[in-house]
Each structure stands twice: as structure tokens, then as C-alpha cells.
Short mmCIF file of C-alpha atoms in Angstrom, two decimals:
data_model
loop_
_atom_site.label_atom_id
_atom_site.label_comp_id
_atom_site.label_asym_id
_atom_site.label_seq_id
_atom_site.Cartn_x
_atom_site.Cartn_y
_atom_site.Cartn_z
CA ILE J 1 78.49 127.83 126.35
CA THR J 2 76.20 130.45 126.44
CA PHE J 3 73.08 130.74 128.50
CA HIS J 4 70.02 133.05 126.76
CA GLY J 5 73.30 135.06 124.74
CA VAL J 6 71.96 137.64 122.46
CA PHE J 7 73.78 137.22 119.13
CA ASP J 8 72.80 140.33 117.06
CA GLY J 9 76.59 141.86 116.58
CA MET J 10 77.42 138.78 114.69
CA PRO J 11 78.63 139.33 111.03
CA PRO J 12 76.73 137.23 108.32
CA SER J 13 78.65 134.33 107.97
CA GLN J 14 79.35 134.75 103.95
CA GLN J 15 81.20 138.18 105.10
CA LEU J 16 84.07 136.19 107.07
CA PRO J 17 86.46 134.05 105.15
CA PRO J 18 86.61 129.89 106.48
CA ASN J 19 88.35 129.09 109.34
CA LYS J 20 91.15 126.28 108.43
CA GLU J 21 92.07 125.55 112.06
CA ASP J 22 89.75 123.03 114.13
CA GLY J 23 86.87 124.85 116.27
CA CYS J 24 85.42 124.10 119.67
CA LYS J 25 82.65 122.65 120.73
CA ILE J 26 79.62 125.34 121.29
CA LEU J 27 76.74 124.78 123.27
CA ILE J 28 73.96 127.49 122.84
CA CYS J 29 71.05 126.77 125.70
CA ASN J 30 68.37 128.90 124.25
CA GLY J 31 64.69 130.16 125.46
CA GLU J 32 62.69 129.69 122.65
CA GLN J 33 60.43 132.73 124.18
CA ASP J 34 63.73 135.10 124.53
CA ILE J 35 62.13 137.65 122.32
CA PHE J 36 65.94 139.22 122.61
CA VAL J 37 66.84 136.47 120.48
CA PRO J 38 65.42 136.67 117.21
CA SER J 39 65.54 133.24 115.22
CA LEU J 40 67.42 135.08 112.44
CA SER J 41 69.69 136.27 114.39
CA LEU J 42 70.49 132.98 116.10
CA GLN J 43 70.74 131.15 112.95
CA ASN J 44 72.99 133.46 111.72
CA ALA J 45 75.36 133.07 114.70
CA ILE J 46 75.06 129.59 114.01
CA ASP J 47 75.72 129.38 110.58
CA THR J 48 78.93 132.05 110.82
CA MET J 49 79.89 129.52 113.77
CA LYS J 50 79.80 126.41 111.45
CA GLN J 51 81.87 128.07 109.06
CA ARG J 52 84.38 128.91 111.22
CA ASN J 53 84.71 125.12 111.98
CA HIS J 54 82.90 125.29 115.39
CA GLN J 55 80.68 122.33 116.14
CA VAL J 56 77.40 123.99 117.31
CA SER J 57 74.58 122.25 119.39
CA LEU J 58 71.68 124.30 119.97
CA LEU J 59 69.45 123.09 123.04
CA ASN J 60 66.05 125.07 122.01
CA LEU J 61 64.32 125.34 125.64
CA ALA J 62 60.56 125.42 125.07
CA GLU J 63 58.79 127.59 127.27
CA ALA J 64 62.05 129.43 128.56
CA LYS J 65 62.25 133.40 128.15
CA HIS J 66 65.27 135.24 128.59
CA GLY J 67 67.06 134.81 131.95
CA PHE J 68 65.35 131.46 132.58
CA THR J 69 68.39 130.50 134.71
CA ASN J 70 68.35 133.00 136.95
CA PRO J 71 65.69 132.89 139.64
CA ALA J 72 65.66 136.37 140.50
CA GLN J 73 63.89 136.45 137.27
CA GLY J 74 61.10 135.15 138.64
CA PHE J 75 60.73 138.47 140.65
CA ASN J 76 61.23 140.65 137.50
CA PRO J 77 58.07 142.40 136.49
CA ASN J 78 59.09 142.32 133.09
CA LYS J 79 57.45 139.82 131.14
CA ALA J 80 60.13 139.28 128.19
CA PHE J 81 62.31 137.81 131.68
CA SER J 82 61.00 134.90 133.76
CA PHE J 83 63.02 131.92 135.64
CA ASN J 84 61.72 128.40 134.58
CA ALA J 85 63.56 125.57 136.38
CA GLU J 86 62.85 123.05 134.34
CA ALA J 87 64.83 124.57 131.85
CA ALA J 88 67.63 125.84 133.64
CA GLN J 89 68.15 122.14 134.97
CA ILE J 90 68.37 121.22 131.74
CA GLY J 91 70.39 123.62 130.29
CA TRP J 92 73.34 123.20 133.08
CA SER J 93 73.04 119.59 133.11
CA SER J 94 73.74 119.82 129.26
CA ALA J 95 76.52 122.43 129.89
CA LYS J 96 78.15 120.25 132.84
CA GLU J 97 78.29 116.84 130.06
CA LEU J 98 79.89 119.32 127.46
CA LEU J 99 82.36 120.41 130.20
CA LYS J 100 83.28 116.93 131.16
CA SER J 101 83.65 115.30 127.95
CA THR J 102 85.70 118.56 126.76
CA LEU J 103 87.74 118.78 129.67
CA ASN J 104 88.65 114.57 130.90
#
């Protein structure tokens, strides 16, 4: 599970051999307005994880910027960051559901 993750260091999926093992469930909680996560980097990360046999779910949250789960970001003067209570609640609920379904 990742919240406002940055994926710019992942190699393109075609550079990795396929994973023959079963992967795991991955939830990416991403703010659509997050300038630190370009759509091409995000898609490359998703493609790479899927090639490695992981089950990837993308939760792209409208109006959410980088750090959307952190209430302290509401005080950050940098406009690239902000707290978004609705996006945070949706993200945390989705994460808890994935953990419940995986760990039970």
C-alpha cells in the first residue's frame, strides 16, 4: 500500500524479466493533482508491477495533491502539498479493506 508515492526510479517493465512467482496485492493511493507523480512514471510503475505478477489497484483521488493524508500539509505554504480530508478518508478506508481481506 502506498500513499502519495513517487515512482520515478522504477525501470521500464520491458527491462525486467517476467516474475514466475505469484505476486501480491498492491494499492496505490494517488492524488490526481500530485505534481511529483507524473502520469507516465505512474503508468510505468503499474506496468512494471503487473509484469512482476502483482495485482495492482490504482485509487486516483480527484483534487488531492502530494501529502493529502497528512493534516499538517494544510499549513504548508508550498501549493504542491495539501491535506484533503475526503481523499484521506477514502484512501485509508481502501487500505484497511485491503489489509482485512489479505490478513484474515
